[in-house]
Coordinates of C-alpha atoms in Angstrom, one line a residue:
Chain G
X1 CA 7.9 -20.6 -19.4
X2 CA 8.7 -20.2 -15.7
X3 CA 7.1 -22.4 -13.1
X4 CA 5.8 -19.1 -11.6
X5 CA 3.6 -18.6 -14.7
X6 CA 1.6 -21.7 -13.6
X7 CA -1.7 -21.1 -11.9
X8 CA -1.7 -22.1 -8.3
X9 CA -3.9 -25.2 -8.9
X10 CA -1.4 -26.5 -11.5
X11 CA 1.5 -25.7 -9.2
X12 CA -0.1 -27.7 -6.4
X13 CA -0.8 -30.6 -8.8
X14 CA 2.9 -30.8 -9.7
X15 CA 3.9 -30.7 -6.1
X16 CA 1.4 -33.4 -5.3
X17 CA 2.6 -35.6 -8.2
X18 CA 6.2 -35.1 -7.1
X19 CA 7.0 -33.5 -10.5
X20 CA 8.2 -30.5 -8.5
X21 CA 9.4 -29.9 -4.9
X22 CA 9.0 -26.8 -2.7
X23 CA 12.8 -26.8 -2.5
X24 CA 12.9 -26.4 -6.3
X25 CA 10.4 -23.6 -6.2
X26 CA 12.4 -21.8 -3.6
X27 CA 15.7 -22.3 -5.5
X28 CA 14.0 -21.0 -8.6
X29 CA 13.0 -17.9 -6.8
X30 CA 16.4 -17.3 -5.3
X31 CA 18.1 -17.8 -8.6
X32 CA 15.7 -15.5 -10.5
X33 CA 16.3 -12.8 -7.9
X34 CA 20.0 -13.2 -8.1
X35 CA 19.8 -13.0 -11.9
X36 CA 17.6 -10.0 -12.2
X37 CA 17.6 -7.9 -9.0
X38 CA 20.7 -5.9 -9.7
X39 CA 18.7 -4.4 -12.6
X40 CA 15.3 -4.1 -10.8
X41 CA 16.1 -3.5 -7.1
X42 CA 12.9 -5.0 -5.8
X43 CA 14.4 -6.6 -2.7
X44 CA 15.7 -5.0 0.5
X45 CA 16.2 -8.2 2.5
X46 CA 16.5 -11.9 1.5
X47 CA 15.5 -14.8 3.7
X48 CA 17.5 -17.5 1.8
X49 CA 18.4 -19.7 4.7
X50 CA 15.0 -19.5 6.4
X51 CA 13.2 -20.1 3.1
X52 CA 15.4 -23.2 2.3
X53 CA 14.6 -24.6 5.8
X54 CA 10.9 -24.0 5.4
X55 CA 11.0 -25.7 2.0
X56 CA 12.6 -28.8 3.4
X57 CA 10.1 -28.9 6.2
X58 CA 7.2 -28.6 3.7
X59 CA 8.6 -31.2 1.4
X60 CA 8.9 -33.6 4.3
X61 CA 5.4 -32.8 5.3
X62 CA 4.1 -33.6 1.8
X63 CA 6.0 -36.8 1.7
X64 CA 4.5 -37.8 5.0
X65 CA 1.0 -37.2 3.6
X66 CA 0.2 -34.1 5.6
X67 CA -2.5 -31.6 4.9
X68 CA -1.7 -28.9 2.4
X69 CA -2.4 -25.3 3.2
X70 CA -4.1 -23.0 0.7
X71 CA -0.7 -21.5 -0.4
X72 CA 1.4 -24.6 0.2
X73 CA 5.0 -24.1 -0.9
X74 CA 4.4 -20.9 -2.8
X75 CA 7.4 -18.4 -2.6
X76 CA 6.2 -15.0 -1.6
X77 CA 7.7 -11.5 -1.0
X78 CA 6.4 -9.1 1.6
X79 CA 6.4 -5.3 1.4
X80 CA 8.9 -3.9 3.9
X81 CA 6.3 -2.1 6.0
X82 CA 4.8 -5.4 7.2
X83 CA 6.7 -6.7 10.2
X84 CA 8.4 -10.1 10.1
X85 CA 9.9 -11.6 13.2
X86 CA 13.7 -11.8 12.9
X87 CA 13.6 -10.6 9.3
X88 CA 14.8 -7.0 8.9
X89 CA 11.9 -4.5 8.3
X90 CA 13.0 -1.0 7.3
X91 CA 9.9 0.6 5.7
X92 CA 12.3 1.7 3.0
X93 CA 13.7 4.2 5.6
X94 CA 17.1 4.9 7.0
X95 CA 15.3 5.4 10.3
X96 CA 14.7 1.7 10.6
X97 CA 17.9 0.6 8.9
X98 CA 18.8 -1.7 11.8
X99 CA 15.3 -2.8 12.8
X100 CA 14.6 -6.5 13.4
X101 CA 11.0 -6.9 14.5
X102 CA 10.2 -9.1 17.5
X103 CA 6.8 -10.3 16.2
X104 CA 5.0 -11.2 13.0
X105 CA 2.2 -9.1 11.4
X106 CA -1.2 -10.8 11.4
X107 CA -1.0 -11.3 7.6
X108 CA 2.5 -12.9 8.0
X109 CA 1.1 -15.4 10.6
X110 CA -1.8 -16.1 8.2
X111 CA 0.6 -16.7 5.3
X112 CA 2.6 -19.1 7.5
X113 CA -0.6 -20.9 8.4
X114 CA -1.4 -21.2 4.6
X115 CA 2.2 -22.6 4.2
X116 CA 3.6 -20.0 1.9
X117 CA 7.3 -19.5 2.0
X118 CA 8.6 -15.9 2.7
X119 CA 11.6 -15.2 0.4
X120 CA 12.3 -11.7 1.4
X121 CA 11.2 -8.1 2.0
X122 CA 10.3 -5.7 -0.8
X123 CA 11.5 -2.2 -1.6
X124 CA 9.1 0.6 -1.2
X125 CA 8.7 4.4 -1.0
X126 CA 9.8 5.4 2.5
X127 CA 7.0 4.7 5.0
X128 CA 4.8 4.1 1.9
X129 CA 4.8 7.7 0.9
X130 CA 5.2 8.1 -2.8
X131 CA 3.8 7.1 -6.2
X132 CA 7.0 6.1 -8.0
X133 CA 9.3 4.1 -5.6
X134 CA 11.9 6.8 -6.0
X135 CA 11.5 7.8 -2.3
X136 CA 13.1 4.6 -1.0
X137 CA 16.1 5.5 1.2
X138 CA 18.0 2.6 -0.3
X139 CA 17.6 2.6 -4.1
X140 CA 14.8 3.1 -6.5
X141 CA 13.0 0.1 -8.0
X142 CA 13.0 -0.1 -11.8
X143 CA 10.0 -1.2 -14.0
X144 CA 10.7 -4.6 -15.5
X145 CA 9.0 -3.5 -18.7
X146 CA 11.4 -0.6 -19.2
X147 CA 14.3 -0.1 -16.8
X148 CA 14.3 3.6 -17.4
X149 CA 10.8 3.9 -16.0
X150 CA 9.3 3.8 -12.5
X151 CA 7.4 0.7 -11.3
X152 CA 4.9 2.9 -9.5
X153 CA 4.7 3.3 -5.7
X154 CA 4.6 2.8 -3.0
X155 CA 4.5 -1.0 -3.4
X156 CA 6.8 -0.7 -6.4
X157 CA 9.0 -3.5 -5.2
X158 CA 6.0 -5.8 -4.7
X159 CA 4.7 -5.2 -8.2
X160 CA 8.0 -5.3 -9.9
X161 CA 9.0 -8.6 -8.2
X162 CA 5.8 -10.3 -9.5
X163 CA 6.2 -8.8 -13.0
X164 CA 9.8 -10.0 -13.1
X165 CA 8.9 -13.6 -12.0
X166 CA 11.1 -13.3 -8.9
X167 CA 8.4 -14.6 -6.5
X168 CA 5.0 -16.2 -7.1
X169 CA 3.1 -13.5 -5.3
X170 CA 3.6 -10.5 -3.0
X171 CA 1.8 -8.5 -0.4
X172 CA 1.6 -4.7 -0.8
X173 CA -0.1 -2.0 1.1
X174 CA -2.5 0.6 -0.4
X175 CA -3.2 4.0 1.2
X176 CA -4.0 6.2 -1.8
X177 CA -3.4 3.6 -4.6
X178 CA -0.2 2.0 -3.6
X179 CA -1.2 -1.5 -4.6
X180 CA -3.3 -0.7 -7.7
X181 CA -1.1 2.0 -9.3
X182 CA 2.2 -0.1 -9.3
X183 CA 0.2 -3.2 -10.4
X184 CA -1.1 -1.1 -13.4
X185 CA 2.4 0.2 -14.3
X186 CA 4.0 -3.3 -14.0
X187 CA 1.2 -5.3 -15.8
X188 CA 0.1 -7.4 -12.8
X189 CA -3.0 -7.8 -10.7
X190 CA -3.2 -5.7 -7.5
X191 CA -6.2 -5.9 -5.2
X192 CA -7.0 -3.4 -2.4
X193 CA -9.7 -5.1 -0.3
X194 CA -12.4 -3.2 1.6
X195 CA -11.0 -1.2 4.4
X196 CA -11.1 -3.5 7.5
X197 CA -11.2 -6.8 5.7
X198 CA -7.5 -7.6 6.2
X199 CA -5.9 -7.0 9.6
X200 CA -3.5 -4.1 9.9
X201 CA -1.8 -5.5 13.0
X202 CA 1.9 -5.4 12.2
X203 CA 1.6 -3.0 9.3
X204 CA 3.6 0.1 10.1
X205 CA 1.0 2.8 10.0
X206 CA 1.1 5.7 7.6
X207 CA -2.5 6.9 7.4
X208 CA -4.5 4.6 9.7
X209 CA -7.9 5.3 8.3
X210 CA -6.8 4.5 4.8
X211 CA -4.0 1.9 4.9
X212 CA -4.9 -1.6 3.7
X213 CA -2.9 -4.7 2.9
X214 CA -3.6 -6.7 -0.3
X215 CA -2.2 -9.2 -2.7
X216 CA -0.2 -8.6 -5.9
X217 CA -0.3 -11.6 -8.3
X218 CA -0.1 -12.5 -12.0
X219 CA -3.7 -13.4 -12.3
X220 CA -7.1 -13.0 -10.6
X221 CA -7.5 -16.6 -9.5
X222 CA -4.2 -16.3 -7.5
X223 CA -5.4 -13.0 -6.1
X224 CA -8.5 -14.8 -4.8
X225 CA -6.4 -17.5 -3.2
X226 CA -4.1 -15.0 -1.4
X227 CA -7.1 -12.9 -0.3
X228 CA -8.8 -16.0 1.1
X229 CA -5.7 -16.7 3.1
X230 CA -5.2 -13.2 4.6
X231 CA -8.8 -11.9 5.1
X232 CA -10.6 -12.2 8.4
X233 CA -11.3 -10.5 11.7
X234 CA -8.5 -9.8 14.1
X235 CA -9.2 -8.7 17.7
X236 CA -5.7 -7.0 17.9
X237 CA -6.8 -4.4 15.3
X238 CA -9.5 -2.0 16.3
X239 CA -10.2 -1.3 12.6
X240 CA -10.7 -4.9 11.7
X241 CA -14.2 -5.7 10.5
X242 CA -16.1 -8.6 12.0
X243 CA -17.7 -9.9 8.8
X244 CA -18.1 -13.4 7.4
X245 CA -15.4 -14.3 4.8
X246 CA -17.0 -15.9 1.7
X247 CA -15.4 -18.5 -0.6
X248 CA -13.8 -16.1 -3.1
X249 CA -12.8 -18.9 -5.5
X250 CA -16.4 -20.0 -5.9
X251 CA -17.1 -16.5 -7.3
X252 CA -14.8 -17.1 -10.3
X253 CA -17.6 -18.4 -12.5
X254 CA -16.9 -16.4 -15.7
X255 CA -20.6 -15.3 -15.7
X256 CA -21.1 -11.6 -15.7
X257 CA -24.4 -11.6 -17.6
X258 CA -26.7 -8.8 -16.4
X259 CA -24.0 -7.2 -14.3
X260 CA -24.5 -3.4 -14.1
X261 CA -21.4 -1.3 -14.6
X262 CA -21.0 2.4 -14.0
X263 CA -18.2 4.3 -15.8
X264 CA -17.3 7.6 -14.1
X265 CA -17.0 10.3 -16.7
X266 CA -14.5 12.0 -14.4
X267 CA -12.1 9.1 -14.7
X268 CA -12.0 9.4 -18.5
X269 CA -11.8 13.2 -18.8
X270 CA -9.0 15.7 -18.8
X271 CA -5.5 14.4 -18.0
X272 CA -6.2 10.8 -19.0
X273 CA -3.8 9.6 -21.7
X274 CA -5.8 8.9 -25.0
X275 CA -4.4 5.4 -25.2
X276 CA -5.3 4.6 -21.6
X277 CA -8.9 5.8 -22.4
X278 CA -9.0 3.7 -25.5
X279 CA -7.9 0.5 -23.6
X280 CA -10.6 1.1 -21.0
X281 CA -13.3 1.6 -23.7
X282 CA -12.2 -1.6 -25.4
X283 CA -12.4 -3.4 -22.0
X284 CA -16.0 -2.2 -21.7
X285 CA -16.8 -3.7 -25.0
X286 CA -15.5 -7.0 -23.7
X287 CA -17.8 -6.8 -20.8
X288 CA -20.7 -5.9 -23.1
X289 CA -20.0 -8.9 -25.2
X290 CA -20.2 -11.1 -22.1
X291 CA -23.6 -9.8 -21.3
X292 CA -22.8 -7.0 -18.8
X293 CA -24.4 -3.6 -19.3
X294 CA -22.6 -0.3 -18.7
X295 CA -23.4 3.4 -18.7
X296 CA -21.8 6.6 -17.7
X297 CA -22.1 7.8 -14.1
X298 CA -20.8 10.9 -12.4
X299 CA -18.7 10.9 -9.2
X300 CA -18.9 14.7 -9.0
X301 CA -16.4 15.2 -6.1
X302 CA -13.6 13.3 -7.8
X303 CA -11.7 16.6 -8.5
X304 CA -11.5 17.3 -4.8
X305 CA -10.2 13.9 -3.8
X306 CA -6.4 14.5 -4.2
X307 CA -6.5 17.6 -2.0
X308 CA -8.7 15.8 0.5
X309 CA -6.4 12.8 0.6
X310 CA -3.1 14.7 1.0
X311 CA -4.5 16.7 3.9
X312 CA -6.0 13.7 5.7
X313 CA -3.2 11.2 4.9
X314 CA -0.5 13.8 5.9
X315 CA -2.3 14.6 9.1
X316 CA -2.6 11.0 10.1
X317 CA 1.1 10.4 9.1
X318 CA 2.3 13.3 11.2
X319 CA 0.6 11.7 14.2
X320 CA 1.6 8.1 13.4
X321 CA 5.2 9.0 12.8
X322 CA 5.6 10.7 16.1
X323 CA 6.5 7.3 17.5
X324 CA 9.8 7.4 15.6
X325 CA 11.7 9.3 18.3
X326 CA 15.0 7.4 18.6
X327 CA 14.1 6.0 22.0
X328 CA 12.9 2.4 21.5
X329 CA 14.1 1.5 18.1
X330 CA 15.7 2.9 14.9
X331 CA 18.1 5.8 14.5
X332 CA 19.5 7.7 17.5
X333 CA 21.5 10.9 17.1
X334 CA 24.9 10.9 18.7
X335 CA 25.6 12.9 21.9
X336 CA 22.2 14.6 22.3
X337 CA 22.1 17.7 24.5
X338 CA 18.7 16.7 25.9
X339 CA 15.6 14.7 25.1
X340 CA 14.1 17.2 22.7
X341 CA 17.5 17.4 20.9
X342 CA 17.5 13.6 20.7
X343 CA 14.0 13.5 19.1
X344 CA 14.7 16.4 16.7
X345 CA 18.1 15.2 15.4
X346 CA 17.2 11.5 15.3
X347 CA 14.1 12.3 13.2
X348 CA 15.9 14.7 11.0
X349 CA 18.8 12.2 10.3
X350 CA 16.4 9.3 9.9
X351 CA 13.6 10.6 7.6
X352 CA 13.9 11.4 3.9
X353 CA 12.5 14.5 2.2
X354 CA 9.1 13.2 1.2
X355 CA 8.4 12.0 4.7
X356 CA 9.5 15.3 6.2
X357 CA 7.3 17.1 3.7
X358 CA 4.2 15.1 4.6
X359 CA 4.9 15.4 8.4
X360 CA 5.3 19.2 7.9
X361 CA 2.0 19.4 5.9
X362 CA 0.1 17.2 8.4
X363 CA 1.5 19.1 11.4
X364 CA 0.5 22.4 9.8
X365 CA -3.0 21.1 8.9
X366 CA -3.6 19.9 12.5
X367 CA -2.0 23.0 14.2
X368 CA -4.0 25.5 16.1
X369 CA -5.9 27.9 13.9
X370 CA -5.8 25.7 10.8
X371 CA -7.6 22.5 12.0
X372 CA -11.0 23.6 10.9
X373 CA -9.9 25.2 7.7
X374 CA -7.9 22.1 6.5
X375 CA -8.4 19.0 8.5
X376 CA -12.1 19.2 9.3
X377 CA -12.9 20.6 5.9
X378 CA -11.1 17.6 4.3
X379 CA -13.0 15.2 6.5
X380 CA -16.3 16.8 5.3
X381 CA -15.3 16.5 1.7
X382 CA -14.4 12.9 2.4
X383 CA -18.1 12.4 3.4
X384 CA -19.2 13.9 0.0
X385 CA -16.8 11.6 -1.9
X386 CA -18.1 8.6 0.0
X387 CA -21.7 9.6 -0.8
X388 CA -20.8 9.7 -4.5
X389 CA -19.9 6.0 -4.3
X390 CA -23.0 5.2 -2.1
X391 CA -25.2 6.8 -4.7
X392 CA -23.5 5.1 -7.7
X393 CA -23.8 1.7 -6.0
X394 CA -27.5 2.1 -5.6
X395 CA -27.7 1.7 -9.4
X396 CA -24.6 -0.3 -10.3
X397 CA -22.9 -3.5 -9.1
X398 CA -19.4 -2.2 -10.1
X399 CA -17.6 0.9 -11.2
X400 CA -15.0 0.6 -13.8
X401 CA -12.3 3.0 -15.1
X402 CA -8.6 3.3 -15.5
X403 CA -6.2 2.7 -12.6
X404 CA -3.8 5.4 -13.5
X405 CA -4.1 8.3 -16.0
X406 CA -1.0 7.4 -17.9
X407 CA 1.4 4.4 -18.2
X408 CA 4.6 4.4 -16.1
X409 CA 6.6 7.5 -16.4
X410 CA 10.4 7.9 -16.5
X411 CA 12.6 7.9 -13.4
X412 CA 13.3 11.4 -12.2
X413 CA 10.7 12.9 -14.5
X414 CA 8.4 14.2 -11.7
X415 CA 10.6 14.0 -8.6
X416 CA 11.0 17.7 -8.1
X417 CA 7.2 18.4 -8.5
X418 CA 5.3 16.8 -5.6
X419 CA 1.9 18.1 -6.8
X420 CA 2.2 16.6 -10.3
X421 CA 3.3 13.3 -8.6
X422 CA 0.3 13.4 -6.3
X423 CA -2.1 13.9 -9.3
X424 CA -1.0 10.4 -10.7
X425 CA -3.3 9.0 -8.0
X426 CA -6.5 10.8 -9.1
X427 CA -8.2 7.5 -10.1
X428 CA -7.2 5.5 -7.0
X429 CA -7.5 8.0 -4.2
X430 CA -11.3 8.4 -4.2
X431 CA -11.7 4.6 -3.8
X432 CA -9.3 4.7 -0.8
X433 CA -11.2 7.6 0.8
X434 CA -14.5 5.7 0.4
X435 CA -12.9 2.5 1.8
X436 CA -14.4 0.3 -1.0
X437 CA -12.6 -2.6 -2.7
X438 CA -10.9 -2.3 -6.0
X439 CA -8.6 -4.4 -8.2
X440 CA -6.3 -3.4 -11.0
X441 CA -5.9 -5.9 -13.8
X442 CA -3.9 -5.6 -17.1
X443 CA -6.1 -4.4 -20.1
X444 CA -3.5 -4.1 -22.8
X445 CA -0.6 -1.8 -23.5
X446 CA 0.1 1.8 -24.6
X447 CA 3.4 2.2 -26.5
X448 CA 4.5 -1.1 -25.2
X449 CA 3.8 -0.3 -21.5
X450 CA 1.0 -2.0 -19.5
X451 CA -2.3 -0.3 -18.8
X452 CA -4.4 -1.1 -15.8
X453 CA -8.2 -1.4 -15.6
X454 CA -9.7 -0.6 -12.2
X455 CA -12.7 -2.5 -11.1
X456 CA -14.4 -1.0 -8.0
X457 CA -16.9 -2.8 -5.8
X458 CA -19.4 -2.3 -3.0
X459 CA -18.0 -2.6 0.6
X460 CA -17.2 -6.2 1.3
X461 CA -18.3 -7.3 -2.1
X462 CA -14.9 -8.6 -3.1
X463 CA -16.6 -11.6 -4.8
X464 CA -18.2 -9.5 -7.5
X465 CA -15.0 -7.6 -8.1
X466 CA -13.1 -10.9 -8.5
X467 CA -15.8 -12.4 -10.7
X468 CA -15.8 -9.5 -13.2
X469 CA -11.9 -9.3 -13.2
X470 CA -11.6 -13.1 -13.7
X471 CA -14.2 -13.1 -16.5
X472 CA -12.4 -10.3 -18.3
X473 CA -9.0 -12.0 -17.9
X474 CA -10.3 -15.3 -19.3
X475 CA -11.6 -13.5 -22.4
X476 CA -8.5 -11.4 -23.1
X477 CA -5.3 -13.0 -21.8
X478 CA -3.5 -9.6 -21.2
X479 CA -2.3 -11.0 -17.9
X480 CA -0.1 -13.5 -19.8
X481 CA 2.0 -10.7 -21.3
X482 CA 5.4 -10.6 -19.8
X483 CA 8.2 -8.0 -19.9
X484 CA 11.1 -9.0 -22.2
X485 CA 13.5 -9.1 -19.2
X486 CA 16.5 -11.3 -19.7
Chain T
X1 CA -2.2 32.8 2.1
X2 CA 1.5 32.3 2.0
X3 CA 3.7 30.3 4.5
X4 CA 6.7 32.3 5.8
X5 CA 10.0 30.8 6.8
X6 CA 9.1 31.7 10.4
X7 CA 6.0 29.5 10.1
X8 CA 8.0 26.7 8.6
X9 CA 10.3 26.9 11.6
X10 CA 7.3 26.9 14.0
X11 CA 5.8 23.8 12.3
X12 CA 9.2 22.1 12.2
X13 CA 9.5 22.7 16.0
X14 CA 6.0 21.2 16.6
X15 CA 7.0 18.2 14.4
X16 CA 10.3 17.7 16.2
X17 CA 12.2 18.2 13.0
X18 CA 15.5 20.1 12.5
X19 CA 15.7 21.7 9.0
X20 CA 18.6 23.3 7.2
X21 CA 18.1 26.7 5.7
X22 CA 17.8 25.2 2.3
X23 CA 15.2 22.8 3.5
X24 CA 13.2 25.6 5.0
X25 CA 13.2 27.5 1.7
X26 CA 12.2 24.4 -0.2
X27 CA 9.4 23.4 2.2
X28 CA 8.0 26.9 2.3
X29 CA 7.7 26.8 -1.5
X30 CA 6.3 23.3 -1.8
X31 CA 3.9 23.6 1.2
X32 CA 2.6 26.9 -0.3
X33 CA 1.9 25.1 -3.6
X34 CA 0.2 22.2 -2.0
X35 CA -1.9 24.3 0.4
X36 CA -2.9 26.6 -2.5
X37 CA -4.1 23.6 -4.4
X38 CA -5.9 22.4 -1.2
X39 CA -7.8 25.6 -1.1
X40 CA -10.0 24.3 -3.9
X41 CA -11.9 22.5 -1.2
X42 CA -13.3 25.9 -0.2
X43 CA -15.2 25.9 -3.5
X44 CA -17.5 23.4 -1.8
X45 CA -20.2 24.3 0.7
X46 CA -19.8 21.8 3.5
X47 CA -22.2 23.4 6.0
X48 CA -24.0 20.7 7.9
X49 CA -21.9 17.9 6.4
X50 CA -20.7 15.4 9.0
X51 CA -16.9 14.9 8.9
X52 CA -15.8 11.3 8.0
X53 CA -12.8 10.3 10.0
X54 CA -13.3 6.6 9.3
X55 CA -15.4 4.6 6.9
X56 CA -16.3 1.9 9.4
X57 CA -18.0 2.4 12.8
X58 CA -15.2 1.9 15.3
X59 CA -15.4 0.4 18.7
X60 CA -12.6 0.2 21.1
X61 CA -11.3 -3.3 21.7
X62 CA -11.3 -4.0 25.4
X63 CA -9.7 -7.0 27.0
X64 CA -10.4 -8.7 30.3
X65 CA -8.4 -7.1 33.2
X66 CA -6.4 -10.2 33.7
X67 CA -2.6 -10.4 34.2
X68 CA -1.1 -12.2 31.2
X69 CA 2.5 -13.0 30.4
X70 CA 4.3 -10.4 28.4
X71 CA 7.4 -10.5 26.2
X72 CA 10.7 -11.0 28.0
X73 CA 12.6 -7.8 28.6
X74 CA 15.5 -8.8 26.5
X75 CA 13.2 -9.2 23.5
X76 CA 11.5 -5.8 24.1
X77 CA 15.0 -4.2 24.2
X78 CA 16.3 -6.0 21.2
X79 CA 16.1 -2.9 19.0
X80 CA 16.9 -0.4 21.7
X81 CA 19.5 2.2 20.5
X82 CA 20.7 2.4 24.1
X83 CA 19.7 0.5 27.3
X84 CA 20.7 0.1 30.8
X85 CA 19.5 -2.3 33.6
X86 CA 16.6 -3.6 31.4
X87 CA 15.4 -0.1 30.5
X88 CA 15.5 2.2 27.5
X89 CA 18.1 4.9 28.2
X90 CA 17.5 8.5 27.3
X91 CA 19.2 11.8 28.2
X92 CA 18.2 13.3 31.6
X93 CA 14.8 14.8 31.4
X94 CA 15.3 16.9 34.6
X95 CA 18.3 19.1 35.0

């Protein structure tokens, strides 16, 4: 068993009792990455020297009897669209292939304050656009459960690194499902918090009204620890919510008696793999046995969510990505004829096909004559989708369904068909459009591949989501399954 | 509705992208498929429905109008593709 299989409390005990040092944890992480990453491809940049120095400093601090932070000594990986001062941040794009940020994202500052150690930056679909991690400009990430399959996207590197035991936990970002879907495919725990709970300062924007940072871990308790460390108001982010942050760990009581669960019939209908459906129904029986009650609910606008999402997200992306112009950072085309030529050629050389496709779609949807027909219409349907959740939450404490309609698919299988690829996000996108919190936890396997259970909560009710997820986990133990990766 | 190559060229120009002929063909096909799919939103009557651009009520964050130290110029220019005299350098804007 790897030390990274230990729960955080146990890891901290061992550090406290001098059975283990932070330096050993960091070396373990570096060795594991060096042993496995040529197969997986989860990392884009390593911070070996910095991590070793940080480990020495933390060990010295512990020896001197200093205070221990919430994530003391824990090796972490960070998705490559979250900026880290002095540590290369590319967003999985050639455009930022030489980009060394001059400041830390708010979450990185918070991880430092909690005394976690950053090991490196994790591979991703370019600018977080994709559902398979095949859109990275560098190399695809492979699923540790089956190297011929995708790890999911766009936080595929973040999910695969945890599944492969390369780091203790990672941060990902979720716009339409990019934390939850790869967590489901890789058999780990991925939590997208309520929109606004975690600061987006320093997260390279894809679709600003949807992007949210969250933890990827091996179990729910660790997810609560990381969320505790990164949640909170930030005056540098206009979309940061000023709400009180509860003690998430105290929510992990194991008691779900009387909890009311709604199960959307649209999430278990057409297009859902029969084995995935079966695992979800079995999970509901576990909740029933623990004293929770569930019944079917309808979220009638689910079938419109994917179209709504791709119009809104692409529109916001076309606006956000206008900043990549070759002037202040990133790629610059050689010998430009004039400024427009500089913009045009720099962007064309720097962006990959999926990014160009979404910029084109977004520019089209926002262009004169089409704004009302596409963009405004999608915003109105977003209202209807949000109302579906509001109504369901009048009756239920949680909504539960699958995270993804199928287990991980094979590399290359869907790459030429963007629409089919987009439909993989059918169960995660409505949640993103409504801005509510949701976690994906392992709930068994289908043909040897992990299946994710999605637990969705009311806005800012992360505690109930964590409570239910933790109770399920302690009854089943699916989170302890590991890929047979040598 | 079908997107023509001419429209693809127009949108690429607005988006400041330069596309090869093969890319234009490919995007025309893919955008048509995606937009055709998006037309399913027209099945819904949204008369009188307020658009949601954001799930949270947003308020601009204002700071006091006080002079504060900023990053040093060399740090700001650290990632500049081209610089001169402490400024980002671009091709001439005026002929």
